[in-house]
Short mmCIF file of C-alpha atoms in Angstrom, two decimals:
data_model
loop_
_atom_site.label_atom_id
_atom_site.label_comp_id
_atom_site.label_asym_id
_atom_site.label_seq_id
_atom_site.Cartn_x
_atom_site.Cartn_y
_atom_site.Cartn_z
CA UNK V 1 -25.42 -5.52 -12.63
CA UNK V 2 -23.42 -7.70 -15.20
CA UNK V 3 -23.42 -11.64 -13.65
CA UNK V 4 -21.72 -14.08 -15.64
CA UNK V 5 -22.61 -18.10 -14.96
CA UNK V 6 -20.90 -21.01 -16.32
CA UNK V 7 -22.74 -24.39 -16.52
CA UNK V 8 -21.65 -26.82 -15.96
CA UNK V 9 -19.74 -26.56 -12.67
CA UNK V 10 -18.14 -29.66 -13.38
CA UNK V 11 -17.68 -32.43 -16.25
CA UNK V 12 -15.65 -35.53 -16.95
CA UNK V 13 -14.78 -36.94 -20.53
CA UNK V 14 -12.72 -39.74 -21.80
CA UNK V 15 -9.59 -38.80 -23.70
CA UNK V 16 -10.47 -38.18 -27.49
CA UNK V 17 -13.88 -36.63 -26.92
CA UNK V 18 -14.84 -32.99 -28.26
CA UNK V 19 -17.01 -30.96 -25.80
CA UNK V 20 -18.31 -27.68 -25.23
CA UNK V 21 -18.30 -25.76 -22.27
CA UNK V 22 -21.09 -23.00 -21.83
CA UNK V 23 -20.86 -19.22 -20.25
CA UNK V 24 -23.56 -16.90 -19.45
CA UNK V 25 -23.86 -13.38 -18.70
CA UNK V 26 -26.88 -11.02 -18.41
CA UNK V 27 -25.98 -7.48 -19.93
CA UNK V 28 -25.20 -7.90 -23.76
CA UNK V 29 -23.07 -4.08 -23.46
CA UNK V 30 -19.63 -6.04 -23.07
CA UNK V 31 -16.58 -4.76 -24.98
CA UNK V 32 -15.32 -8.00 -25.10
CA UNK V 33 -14.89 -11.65 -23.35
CA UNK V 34 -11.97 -13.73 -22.85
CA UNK V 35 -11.57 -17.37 -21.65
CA UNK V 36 -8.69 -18.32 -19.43
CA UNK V 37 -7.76 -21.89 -17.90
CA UNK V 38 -6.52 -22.13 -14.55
CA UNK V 39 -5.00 -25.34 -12.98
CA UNK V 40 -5.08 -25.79 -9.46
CA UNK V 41 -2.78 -23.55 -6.83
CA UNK V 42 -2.49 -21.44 -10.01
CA UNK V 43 -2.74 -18.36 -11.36
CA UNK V 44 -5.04 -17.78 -15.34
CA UNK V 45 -3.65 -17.97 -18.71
CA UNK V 46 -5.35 -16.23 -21.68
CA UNK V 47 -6.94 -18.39 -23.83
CA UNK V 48 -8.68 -16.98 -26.40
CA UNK V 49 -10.09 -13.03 -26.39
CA UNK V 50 -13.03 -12.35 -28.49
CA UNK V 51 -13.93 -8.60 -29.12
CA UNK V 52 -17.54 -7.65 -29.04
CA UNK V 53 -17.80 -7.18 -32.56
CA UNK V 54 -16.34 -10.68 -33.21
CA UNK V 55 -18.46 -14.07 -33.69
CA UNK V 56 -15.17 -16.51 -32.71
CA UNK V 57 -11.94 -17.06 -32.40
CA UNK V 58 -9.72 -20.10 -32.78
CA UNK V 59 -6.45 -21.33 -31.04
CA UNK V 60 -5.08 -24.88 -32.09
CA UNK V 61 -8.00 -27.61 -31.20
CA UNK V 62 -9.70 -24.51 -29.20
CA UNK V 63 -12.30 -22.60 -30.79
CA UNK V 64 -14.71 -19.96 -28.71
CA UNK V 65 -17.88 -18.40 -29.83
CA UNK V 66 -19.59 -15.22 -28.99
CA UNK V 67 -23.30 -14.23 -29.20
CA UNK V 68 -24.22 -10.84 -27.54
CA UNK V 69 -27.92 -10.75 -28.05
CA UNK V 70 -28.81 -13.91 -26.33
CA UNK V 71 -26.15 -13.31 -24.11
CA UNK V 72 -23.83 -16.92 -24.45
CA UNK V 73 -20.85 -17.63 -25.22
CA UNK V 74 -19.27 -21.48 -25.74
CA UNK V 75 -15.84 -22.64 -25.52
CA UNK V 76 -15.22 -25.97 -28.10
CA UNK V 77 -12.44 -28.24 -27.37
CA UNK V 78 -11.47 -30.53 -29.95
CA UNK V 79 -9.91 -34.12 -29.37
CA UNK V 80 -8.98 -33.50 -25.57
CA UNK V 81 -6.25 -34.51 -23.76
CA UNK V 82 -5.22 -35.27 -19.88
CA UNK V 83 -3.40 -32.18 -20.16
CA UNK V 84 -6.38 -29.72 -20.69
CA UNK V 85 -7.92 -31.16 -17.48
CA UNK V 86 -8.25 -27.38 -15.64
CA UNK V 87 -10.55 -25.31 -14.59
CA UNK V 88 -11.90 -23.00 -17.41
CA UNK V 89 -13.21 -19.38 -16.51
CA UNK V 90 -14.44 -16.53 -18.52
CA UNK V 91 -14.96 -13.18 -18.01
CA UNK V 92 -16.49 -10.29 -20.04
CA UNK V 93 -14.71 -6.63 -20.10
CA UNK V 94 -17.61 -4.51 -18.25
CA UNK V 95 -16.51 -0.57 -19.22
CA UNK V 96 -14.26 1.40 -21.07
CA UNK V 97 -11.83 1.91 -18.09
CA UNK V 98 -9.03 -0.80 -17.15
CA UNK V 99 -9.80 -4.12 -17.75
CA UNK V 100 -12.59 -4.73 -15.49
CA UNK V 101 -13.48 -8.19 -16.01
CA UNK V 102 -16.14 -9.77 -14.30
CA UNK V 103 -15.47 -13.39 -13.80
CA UNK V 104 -17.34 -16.82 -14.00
CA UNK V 105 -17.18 -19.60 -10.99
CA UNK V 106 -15.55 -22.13 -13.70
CA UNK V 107 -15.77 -25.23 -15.24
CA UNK V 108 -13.64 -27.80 -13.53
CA UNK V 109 -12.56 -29.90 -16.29
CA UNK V 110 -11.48 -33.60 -15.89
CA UNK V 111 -10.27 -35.85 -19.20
CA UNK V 112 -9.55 -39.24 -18.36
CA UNK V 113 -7.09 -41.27 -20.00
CA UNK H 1 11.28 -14.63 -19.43
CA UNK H 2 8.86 -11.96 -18.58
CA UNK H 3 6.08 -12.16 -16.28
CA UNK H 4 4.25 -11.50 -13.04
CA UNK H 5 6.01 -12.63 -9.53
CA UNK H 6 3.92 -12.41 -6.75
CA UNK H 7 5.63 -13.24 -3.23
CA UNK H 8 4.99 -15.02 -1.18
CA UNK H 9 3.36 -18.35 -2.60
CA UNK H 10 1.59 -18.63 1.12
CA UNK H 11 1.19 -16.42 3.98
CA UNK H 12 -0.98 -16.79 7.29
CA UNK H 13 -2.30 -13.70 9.42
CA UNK H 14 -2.94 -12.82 12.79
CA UNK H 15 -5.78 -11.13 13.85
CA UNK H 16 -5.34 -7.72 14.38
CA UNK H 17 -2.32 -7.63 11.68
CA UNK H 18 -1.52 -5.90 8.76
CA UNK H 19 0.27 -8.55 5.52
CA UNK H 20 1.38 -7.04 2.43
CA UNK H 21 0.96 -9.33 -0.74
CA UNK H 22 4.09 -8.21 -3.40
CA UNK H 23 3.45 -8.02 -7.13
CA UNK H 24 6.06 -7.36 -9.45
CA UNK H 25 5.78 -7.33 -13.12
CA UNK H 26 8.69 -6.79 -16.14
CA UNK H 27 6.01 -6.92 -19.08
CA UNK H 28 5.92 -3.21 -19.54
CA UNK H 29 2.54 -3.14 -18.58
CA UNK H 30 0.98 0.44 -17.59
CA UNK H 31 -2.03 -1.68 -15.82
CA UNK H 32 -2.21 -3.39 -13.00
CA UNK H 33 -4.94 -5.51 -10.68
CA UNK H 34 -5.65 -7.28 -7.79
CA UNK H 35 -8.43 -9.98 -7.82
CA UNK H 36 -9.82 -12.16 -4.59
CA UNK H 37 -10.80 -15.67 -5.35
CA UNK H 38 -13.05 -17.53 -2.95
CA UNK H 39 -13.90 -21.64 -3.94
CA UNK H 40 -16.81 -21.96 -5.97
CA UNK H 41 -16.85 -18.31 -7.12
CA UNK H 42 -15.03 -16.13 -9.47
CA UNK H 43 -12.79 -13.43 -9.23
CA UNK H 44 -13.86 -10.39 -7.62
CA UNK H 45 -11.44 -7.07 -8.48
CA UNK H 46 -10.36 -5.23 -5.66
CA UNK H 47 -8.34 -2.65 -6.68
CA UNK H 48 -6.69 -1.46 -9.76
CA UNK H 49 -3.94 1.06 -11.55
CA UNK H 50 -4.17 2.20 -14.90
CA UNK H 51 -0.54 4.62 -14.53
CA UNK H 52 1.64 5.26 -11.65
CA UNK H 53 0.62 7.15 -8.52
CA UNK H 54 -3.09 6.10 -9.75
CA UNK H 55 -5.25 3.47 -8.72
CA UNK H 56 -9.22 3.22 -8.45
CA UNK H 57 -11.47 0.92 -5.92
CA UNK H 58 -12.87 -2.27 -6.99
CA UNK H 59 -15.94 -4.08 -6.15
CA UNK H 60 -14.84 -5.24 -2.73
CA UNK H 61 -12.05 -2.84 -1.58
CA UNK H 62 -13.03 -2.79 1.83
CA UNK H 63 -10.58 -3.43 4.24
CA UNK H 64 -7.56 -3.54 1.60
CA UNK H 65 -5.28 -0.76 0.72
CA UNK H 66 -2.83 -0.73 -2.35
CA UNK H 67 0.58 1.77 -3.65
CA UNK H 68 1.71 2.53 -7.24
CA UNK H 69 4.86 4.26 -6.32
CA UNK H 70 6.67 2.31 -9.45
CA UNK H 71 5.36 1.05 -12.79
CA UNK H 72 6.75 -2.18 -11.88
CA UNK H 73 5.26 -2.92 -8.29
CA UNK H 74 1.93 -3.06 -7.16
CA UNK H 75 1.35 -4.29 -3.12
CA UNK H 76 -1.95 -5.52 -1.99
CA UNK H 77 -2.21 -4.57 1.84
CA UNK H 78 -4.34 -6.84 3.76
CA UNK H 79 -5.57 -4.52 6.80
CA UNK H 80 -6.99 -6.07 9.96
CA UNK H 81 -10.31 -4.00 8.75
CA UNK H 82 -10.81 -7.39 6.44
CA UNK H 83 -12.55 -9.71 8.65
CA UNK H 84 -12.70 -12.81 6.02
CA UNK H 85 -9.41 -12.85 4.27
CA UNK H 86 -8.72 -16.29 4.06
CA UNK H 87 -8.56 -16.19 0.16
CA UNK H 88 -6.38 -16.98 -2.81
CA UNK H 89 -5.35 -13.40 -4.17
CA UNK H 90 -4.50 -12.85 -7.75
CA UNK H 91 -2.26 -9.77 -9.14
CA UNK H 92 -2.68 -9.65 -12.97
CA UNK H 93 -1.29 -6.52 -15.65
CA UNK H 94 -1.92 -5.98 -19.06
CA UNK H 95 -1.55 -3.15 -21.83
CA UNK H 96 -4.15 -0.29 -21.42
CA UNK H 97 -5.45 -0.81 -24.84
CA UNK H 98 -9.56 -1.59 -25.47
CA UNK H 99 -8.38 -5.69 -26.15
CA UNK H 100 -5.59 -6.39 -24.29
CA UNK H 101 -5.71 -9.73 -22.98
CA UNK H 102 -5.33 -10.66 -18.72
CA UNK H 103 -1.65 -11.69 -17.40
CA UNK H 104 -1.86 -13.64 -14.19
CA UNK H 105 0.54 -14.28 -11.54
CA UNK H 106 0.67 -17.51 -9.82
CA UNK H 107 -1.13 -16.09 -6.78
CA UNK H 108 -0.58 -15.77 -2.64
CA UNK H 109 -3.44 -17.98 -0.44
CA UNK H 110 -3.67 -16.02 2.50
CA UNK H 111 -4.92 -17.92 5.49
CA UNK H 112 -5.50 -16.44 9.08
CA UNK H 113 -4.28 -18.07 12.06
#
């Protein structure tokens, strides 16, 4: 059974600091992973998708890495800002059938100004 | 704009009762899902529709019961079978191709009285 972790549950940075935020998940057969933020009351937005054959993807100041055999993947946020304080989720496609996701808890995100 | 509307933003139960949770999308989208989100934990899929007058069980369909009468529309019933729905419920579509990336709507928090 595919479980996906995120560590850590929680973090605070000052404004201007790159950090990386971590995901876990125990079966490497994924078709692909996608990050999403969510801010509170919310519903997610796509982030960044990376396909399983893929070893990152970049968006602006947001870059996301994939590595299937040891299972990880990272989520690198350059410069950050007030406004990317959210709660970051990911999720890795499980079959071939719909997108049937199975989620992270989060990372709660807090940048202080 | 196009997007995902889900109605309404909050909605509180009484035991015994049956809610129904709208979702209505104009992206087009031939798939559509419905995810539970408890604090602390991710999303859990309940049910989902890959076409019209289709849909397939989830990990936790218990107690829920959904319609795909319209490519637009897809209802979430909440049955009085559920005995813990105090959640926030998430609809979410996307294309039906192998990486098609998650649309969210802003989500219902269902509460019971």
């Amino acid at each position: 059974k595919q479980e996906v972790t995120q560590i850590p549950a929680a973090l605070s940075v000052p404004e201007g600091e790159n950090l990386v935020l971590n995901c876990s998940f125990t079966d490497s057969a994924i078709y692909n992973l996608q990050w999403f933020r969510q801010d509170p009351g919310k519903g997610l937005t796509s982030l960044l998708l990376i396909q399983s054959s893929q070893r990152e993807q970049t968006s602006g100041r947001l870059n996301a890495s994939l590595d299937k055999s040891s299972g990880r993947s990272t989520l690198y946020i350059a410069a950050s800002q007030p406004g990317d304080s959210a709660t970051y989720l990911c999720a890795v496609r499980r079959d071939n059938y719909g997108q049937n996701f199975v989620f992270g808890p989060g990372t709660r995100l807090s940048v202080l100004p | 704009d196009g997007g995902i509307t889900q109605s309404p933003k909050y909605l509180f139960r009484k035991e015994g009762q049956n809610v129904t949770l709208s979702c209505e999308q104009n992206l087009n989208h031939d798939a559509m899902y419905w995810y539970r989100q408890d604090p602390g934990q991710g999303l859990r899929l309940i049910y989902y529709s890959q076409i019209v007058n289709d849909f397939q069980k989830g990990d936790i369909a218990e107690g829920y019961s959904v319609s795909r009468e319209k490519k637009e529309s897809f209802p979430l019933t909440v049955t009085s079978a559920q005995k813990n729905p105090t959640a926030f419920y998430l609809c979410a579509s996307s294309l039906t191709g192998t990486d098609e990336k998650l649309f969210f709507g802003s989500g219902t928090q269902l509460s019971v009285l």
